[in-house]
Tab-separated table of C-alpha atoms in Angstrom:
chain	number	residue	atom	x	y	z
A	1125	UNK	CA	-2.134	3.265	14.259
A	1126	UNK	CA	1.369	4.990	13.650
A	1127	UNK	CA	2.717	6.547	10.701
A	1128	UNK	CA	3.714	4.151	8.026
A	1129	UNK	CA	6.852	6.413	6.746
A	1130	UNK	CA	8.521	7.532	10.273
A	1131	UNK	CA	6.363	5.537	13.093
A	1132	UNK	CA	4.880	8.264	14.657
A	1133	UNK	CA	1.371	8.591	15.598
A	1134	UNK	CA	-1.493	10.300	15.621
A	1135	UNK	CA	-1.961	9.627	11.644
A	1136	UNK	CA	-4.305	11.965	9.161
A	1137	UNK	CA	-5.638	11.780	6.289
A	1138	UNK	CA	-3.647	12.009	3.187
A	1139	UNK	CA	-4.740	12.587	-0.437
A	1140	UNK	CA	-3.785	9.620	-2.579
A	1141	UNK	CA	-3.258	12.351	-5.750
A	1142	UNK	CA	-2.163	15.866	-4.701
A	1143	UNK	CA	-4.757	18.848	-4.574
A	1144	UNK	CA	-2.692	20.773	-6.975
A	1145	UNK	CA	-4.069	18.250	-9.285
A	1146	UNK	CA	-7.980	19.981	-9.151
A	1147	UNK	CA	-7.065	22.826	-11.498
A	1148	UNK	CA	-6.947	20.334	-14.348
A	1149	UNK	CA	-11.112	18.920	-13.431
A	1150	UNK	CA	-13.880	20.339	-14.586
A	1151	UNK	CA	-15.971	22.251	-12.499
A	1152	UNK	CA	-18.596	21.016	-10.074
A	1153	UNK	CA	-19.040	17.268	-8.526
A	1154	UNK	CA	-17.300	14.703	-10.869
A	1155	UNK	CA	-17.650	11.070	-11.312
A	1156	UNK	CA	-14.868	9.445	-8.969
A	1157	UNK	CA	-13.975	5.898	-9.438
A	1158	UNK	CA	-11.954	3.787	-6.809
A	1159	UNK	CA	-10.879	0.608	-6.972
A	1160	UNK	CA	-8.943	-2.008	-5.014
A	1161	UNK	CA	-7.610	-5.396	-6.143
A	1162	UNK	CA	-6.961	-8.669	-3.739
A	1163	UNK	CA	-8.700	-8.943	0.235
A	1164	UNK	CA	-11.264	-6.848	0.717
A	1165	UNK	CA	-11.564	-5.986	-2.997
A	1166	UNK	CA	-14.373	-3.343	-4.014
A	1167	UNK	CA	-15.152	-1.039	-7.070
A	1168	UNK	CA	-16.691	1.684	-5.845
A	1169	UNK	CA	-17.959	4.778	-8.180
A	1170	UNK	CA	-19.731	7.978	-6.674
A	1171	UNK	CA	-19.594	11.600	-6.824
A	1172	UNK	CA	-17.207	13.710	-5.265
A	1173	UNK	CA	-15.467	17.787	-5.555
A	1174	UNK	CA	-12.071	17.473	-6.053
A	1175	UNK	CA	-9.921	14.457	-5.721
A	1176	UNK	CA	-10.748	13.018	-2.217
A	1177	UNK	CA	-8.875	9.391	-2.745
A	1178	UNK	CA	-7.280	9.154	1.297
A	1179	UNK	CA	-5.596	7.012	3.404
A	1180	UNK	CA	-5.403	7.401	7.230
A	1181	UNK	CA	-1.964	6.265	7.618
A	1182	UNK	CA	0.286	8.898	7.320
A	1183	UNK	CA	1.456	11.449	10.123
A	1184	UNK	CA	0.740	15.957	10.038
A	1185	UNK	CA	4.388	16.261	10.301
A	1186	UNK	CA	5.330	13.650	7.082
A	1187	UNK	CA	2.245	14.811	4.913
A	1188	UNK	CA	3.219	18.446	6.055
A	1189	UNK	CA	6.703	18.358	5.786
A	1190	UNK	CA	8.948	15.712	3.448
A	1191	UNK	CA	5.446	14.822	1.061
A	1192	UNK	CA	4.653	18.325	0.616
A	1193	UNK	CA	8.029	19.243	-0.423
A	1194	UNK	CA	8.382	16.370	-2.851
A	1195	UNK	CA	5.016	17.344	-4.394
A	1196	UNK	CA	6.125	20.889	-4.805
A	1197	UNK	CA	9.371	19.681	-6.292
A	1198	UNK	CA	7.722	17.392	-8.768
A	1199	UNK	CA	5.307	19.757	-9.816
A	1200	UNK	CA	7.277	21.797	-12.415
A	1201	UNK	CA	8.396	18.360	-14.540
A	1202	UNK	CA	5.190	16.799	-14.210
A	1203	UNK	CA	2.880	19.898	-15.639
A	1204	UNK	CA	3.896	19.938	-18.961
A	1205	UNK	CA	2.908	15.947	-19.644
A	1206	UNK	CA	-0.187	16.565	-17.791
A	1207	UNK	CA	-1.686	19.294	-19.747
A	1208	UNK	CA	0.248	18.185	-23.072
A	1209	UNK	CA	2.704	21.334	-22.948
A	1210	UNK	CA	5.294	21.579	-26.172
A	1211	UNK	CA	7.635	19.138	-24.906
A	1212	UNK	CA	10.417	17.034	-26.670
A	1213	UNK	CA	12.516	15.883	-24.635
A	1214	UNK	CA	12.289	14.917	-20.753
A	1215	UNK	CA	16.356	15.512	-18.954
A	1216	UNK	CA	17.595	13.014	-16.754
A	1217	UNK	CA	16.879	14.808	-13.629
A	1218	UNK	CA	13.516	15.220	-14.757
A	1219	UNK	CA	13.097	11.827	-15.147
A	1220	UNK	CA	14.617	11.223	-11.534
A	1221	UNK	CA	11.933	13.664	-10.450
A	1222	UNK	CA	9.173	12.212	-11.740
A	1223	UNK	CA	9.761	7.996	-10.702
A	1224	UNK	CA	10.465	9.743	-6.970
A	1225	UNK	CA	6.953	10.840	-7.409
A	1226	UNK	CA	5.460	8.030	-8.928
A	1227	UNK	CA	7.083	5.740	-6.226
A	1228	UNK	CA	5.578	8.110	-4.065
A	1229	UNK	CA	2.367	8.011	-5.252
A	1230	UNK	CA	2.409	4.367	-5.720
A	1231	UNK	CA	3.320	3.720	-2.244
A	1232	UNK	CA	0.305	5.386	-1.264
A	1233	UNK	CA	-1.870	3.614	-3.244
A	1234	UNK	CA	-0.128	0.074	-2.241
A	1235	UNK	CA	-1.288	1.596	1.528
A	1236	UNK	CA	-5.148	1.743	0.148
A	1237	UNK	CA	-4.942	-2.108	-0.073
A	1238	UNK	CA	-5.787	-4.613	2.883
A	1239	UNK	CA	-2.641	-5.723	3.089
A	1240	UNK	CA	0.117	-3.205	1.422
A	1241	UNK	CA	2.885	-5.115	0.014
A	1242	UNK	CA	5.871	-3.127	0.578
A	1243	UNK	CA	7.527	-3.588	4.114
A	1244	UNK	CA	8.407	-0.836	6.061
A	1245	UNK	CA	12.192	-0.325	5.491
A	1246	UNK	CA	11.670	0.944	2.134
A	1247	UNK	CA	8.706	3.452	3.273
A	1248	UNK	CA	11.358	4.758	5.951
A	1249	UNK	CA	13.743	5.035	3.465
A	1250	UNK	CA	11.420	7.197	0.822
A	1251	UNK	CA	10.718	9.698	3.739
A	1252	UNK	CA	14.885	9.480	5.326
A	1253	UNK	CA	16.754	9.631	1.661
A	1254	UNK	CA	14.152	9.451	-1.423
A	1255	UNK	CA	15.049	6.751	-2.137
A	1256	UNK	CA	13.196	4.344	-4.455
A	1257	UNK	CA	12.927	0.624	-3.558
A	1258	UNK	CA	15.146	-1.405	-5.169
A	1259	UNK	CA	13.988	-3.708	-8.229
A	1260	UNK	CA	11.537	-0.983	-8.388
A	1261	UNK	CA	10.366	-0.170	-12.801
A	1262	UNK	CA	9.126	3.130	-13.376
A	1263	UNK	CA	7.616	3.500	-17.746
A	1264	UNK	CA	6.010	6.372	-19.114
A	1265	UNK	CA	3.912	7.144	-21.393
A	1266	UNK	CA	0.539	8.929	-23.290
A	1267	UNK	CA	-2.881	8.997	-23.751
A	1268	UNK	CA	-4.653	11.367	-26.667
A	1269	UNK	CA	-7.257	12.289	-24.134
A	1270	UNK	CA	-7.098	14.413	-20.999
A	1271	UNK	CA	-10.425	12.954	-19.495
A	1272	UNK	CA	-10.674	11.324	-17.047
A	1273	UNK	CA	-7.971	13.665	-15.547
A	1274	UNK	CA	-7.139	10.803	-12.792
A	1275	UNK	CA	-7.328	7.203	-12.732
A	1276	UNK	CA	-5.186	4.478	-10.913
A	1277	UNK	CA	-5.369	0.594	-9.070
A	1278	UNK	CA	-2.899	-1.916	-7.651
A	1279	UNK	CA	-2.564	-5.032	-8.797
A	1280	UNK	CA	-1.088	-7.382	-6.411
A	1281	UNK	CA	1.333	-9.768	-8.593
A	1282	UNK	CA	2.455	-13.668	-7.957
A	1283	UNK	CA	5.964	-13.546	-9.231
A	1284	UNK	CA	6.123	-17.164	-10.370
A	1285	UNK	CA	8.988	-18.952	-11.963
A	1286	UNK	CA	11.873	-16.488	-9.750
A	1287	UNK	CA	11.895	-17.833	-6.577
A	1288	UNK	CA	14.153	-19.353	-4.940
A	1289	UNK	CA	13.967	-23.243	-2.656
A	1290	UNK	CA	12.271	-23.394	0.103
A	1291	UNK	CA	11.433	-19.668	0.668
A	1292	UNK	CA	7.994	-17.902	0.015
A	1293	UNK	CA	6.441	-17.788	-3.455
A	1294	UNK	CA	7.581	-13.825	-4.045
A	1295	UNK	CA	4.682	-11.284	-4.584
A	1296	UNK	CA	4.925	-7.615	-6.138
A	1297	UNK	CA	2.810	-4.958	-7.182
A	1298	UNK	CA	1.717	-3.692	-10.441
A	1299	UNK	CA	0.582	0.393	-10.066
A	1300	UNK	CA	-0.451	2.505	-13.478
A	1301	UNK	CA	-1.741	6.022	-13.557
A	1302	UNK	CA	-3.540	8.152	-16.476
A	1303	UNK	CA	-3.096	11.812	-14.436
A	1304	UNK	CA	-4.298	14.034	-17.693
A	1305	UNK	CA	-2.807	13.028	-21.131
A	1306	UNK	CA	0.168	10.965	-18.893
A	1307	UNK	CA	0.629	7.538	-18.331
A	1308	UNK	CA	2.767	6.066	-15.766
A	1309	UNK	CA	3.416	2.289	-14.680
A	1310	UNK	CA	5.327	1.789	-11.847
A	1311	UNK	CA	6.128	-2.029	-11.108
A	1312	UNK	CA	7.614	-3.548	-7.736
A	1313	UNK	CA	8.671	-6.770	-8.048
A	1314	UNK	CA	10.145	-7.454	-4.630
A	1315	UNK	CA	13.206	-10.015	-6.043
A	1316	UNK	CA	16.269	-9.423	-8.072
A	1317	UNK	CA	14.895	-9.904	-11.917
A	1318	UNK	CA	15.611	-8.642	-15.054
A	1319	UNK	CA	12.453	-7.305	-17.065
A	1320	UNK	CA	11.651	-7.757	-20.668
A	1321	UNK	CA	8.081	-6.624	-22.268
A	1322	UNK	CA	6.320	-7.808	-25.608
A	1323	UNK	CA	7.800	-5.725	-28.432
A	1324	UNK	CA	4.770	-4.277	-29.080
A	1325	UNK	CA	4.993	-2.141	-26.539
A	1326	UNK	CA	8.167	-0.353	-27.615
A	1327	UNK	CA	6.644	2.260	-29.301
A	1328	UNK	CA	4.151	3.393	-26.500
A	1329	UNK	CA	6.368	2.994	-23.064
A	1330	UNK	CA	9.754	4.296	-22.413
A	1331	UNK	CA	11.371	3.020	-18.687
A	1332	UNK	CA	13.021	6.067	-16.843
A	1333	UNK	CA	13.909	4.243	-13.643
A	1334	UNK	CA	16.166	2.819	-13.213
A	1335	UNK	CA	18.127	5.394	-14.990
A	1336	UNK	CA	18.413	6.014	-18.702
A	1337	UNK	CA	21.873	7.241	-19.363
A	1338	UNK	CA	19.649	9.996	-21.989
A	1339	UNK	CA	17.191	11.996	-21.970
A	1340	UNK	CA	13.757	10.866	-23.227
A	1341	UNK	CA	12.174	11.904	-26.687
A	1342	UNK	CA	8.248	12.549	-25.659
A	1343	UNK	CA	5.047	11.831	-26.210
A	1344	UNK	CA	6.095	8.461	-28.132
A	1345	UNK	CA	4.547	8.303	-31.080
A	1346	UNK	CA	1.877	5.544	-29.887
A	1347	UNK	CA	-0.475	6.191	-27.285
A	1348	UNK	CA	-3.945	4.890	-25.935
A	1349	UNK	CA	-6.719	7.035	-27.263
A	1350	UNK	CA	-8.689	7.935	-24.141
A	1351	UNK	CA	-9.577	6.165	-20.376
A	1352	UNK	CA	-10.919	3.458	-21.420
A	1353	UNK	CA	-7.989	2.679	-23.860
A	1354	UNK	CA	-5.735	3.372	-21.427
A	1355	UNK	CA	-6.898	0.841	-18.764
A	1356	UNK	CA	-7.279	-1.670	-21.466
A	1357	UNK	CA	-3.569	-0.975	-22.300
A	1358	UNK	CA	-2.222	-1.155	-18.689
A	1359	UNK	CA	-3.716	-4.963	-17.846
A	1360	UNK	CA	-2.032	-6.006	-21.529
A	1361	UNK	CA	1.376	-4.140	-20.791
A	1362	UNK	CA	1.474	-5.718	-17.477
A	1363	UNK	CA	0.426	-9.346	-18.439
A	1364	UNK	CA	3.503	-8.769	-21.450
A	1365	UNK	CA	6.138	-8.206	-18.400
A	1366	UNK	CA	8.603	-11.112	-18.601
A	1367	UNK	CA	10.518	-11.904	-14.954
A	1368	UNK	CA	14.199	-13.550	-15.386
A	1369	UNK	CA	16.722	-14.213	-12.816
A	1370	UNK	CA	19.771	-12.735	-13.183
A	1371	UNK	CA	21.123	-16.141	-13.807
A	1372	UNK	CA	18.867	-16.812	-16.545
A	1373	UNK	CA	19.275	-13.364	-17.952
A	1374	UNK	CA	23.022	-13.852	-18.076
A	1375	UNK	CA	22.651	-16.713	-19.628
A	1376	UNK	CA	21.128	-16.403	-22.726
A	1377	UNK	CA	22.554	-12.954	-22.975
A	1378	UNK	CA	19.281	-11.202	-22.157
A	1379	UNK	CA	18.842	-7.227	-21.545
A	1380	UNK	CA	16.034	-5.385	-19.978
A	1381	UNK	CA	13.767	-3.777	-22.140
């Protein structure tokens, strides 16, 4: 098997959630959960020190080298919503920072799945310019509860209703993340759509990629109240996500949320 970002080969493991990420568990052996959506689905929950989610796909020199760096760059803006530092507003580069990493992140997780949805290009292109996928939705927001400090899945999506004659029905992913107190959904759709989610929701996500032309007021002032919440949350946020076409869109003079 070769490297998934640059080709080479041999691969090693690499942690799913970065290691920096421990200081925020509790001590001792911790109740991990796993999960995985589509072929070869499972639910596994056991105990483990640390977070130990891996993936043997990824090369020393990549995990070592262009991941490491993007972790330690992310770091400093993602702290603060982790641990629920005095925070009001999140800058635009800030907001860069932190959909780099959750693309990132994502990615990784899409490569825990039996059959990863995103092709290759745009994995070559995270490691060659950081560059996030097109189409690709980044939201953030809250939860009123730390614990559990990490949970994530991919859900594979059907993108019905945008494609196009007599080419393959579409698929995406759907990726969201409680890391501490913050929430983070990171959709790929795969097609050229414009995005609109159940008003409801206004109040609880905010989209920072693709690029706000502000920064972002934060925590918003609704927010899951723990885990369990928060999962419950991320299914109804993503069955509320709306796909146009841009032709559709433009034509009844729709915006993305």
């Amino acid at each position: 098997m070769s490297c998934v970002f640059c080709g080479s080969s041999p691969v090693t493991k690499e942690h799913v959630f970065p290691q920096w990420l421990n200081q925020y568990l509790p001590p001792g052996r911790q109740q991990t959960e796993q999960a995985r959506y589509g072929a070869g689905a499972y639910n596994v929950t056991r105990q483990s020190l640390g977070l130990d989610f891996t993936v043997k796909k990824v090369c020393a020199p990549c995990n070592n080298g262009w991941m490491s760096k993007l972790e330690t760059a992310s770091k400093g803006a993602l702290e603060p919503l982790i641990i629920r530092q005095d925070l009001d507003l999140i800058s635009l580069q800030q907001q860069r920072q932190i959909a780099l990493w959750a693309t990132k992140t994502a990615m990784m997780a899409d490569q825990v799945q039996q059959e990863p949805l995103l092709p290759s290009h745009q994995l070559r292109r995270m490691r060659t310019h950081q560059a996030i996928p097109r189409g690709t939705r980044v939201w953030l927001g809250s939860c009123l509860e730390r614990n559990p400090t990490v949970t994530s899945h991919t859900v594979r999506m059907d993108l019905t209703g945008v494609s196009t004659p007599d080419t393959p029905q579409p698929v995406g992913f759907f990726c969201p993340m409680k890391i501490g107190h913050l929430c983070i959904y990171v959709y790929f759709p795969a097609v050229d759509v414009v995005i609109q989610h159940a008003r409801e929701f206004h109040l609880s996500v905010a989209r920072i990629w693709p690029r706000r032309s502000s920064d972002l007021p934060f925590p918003p002032p609704v927010q899951p109240r723990n885990g369990e919440a928060f999962e419950a949350f991320a299914g109804a946020f993503r069955e509320s996500l709306y796909l146009y076409t841009p032709e559709e869109a433009a034509e009844h003079g729709l915006k993305e949320s």
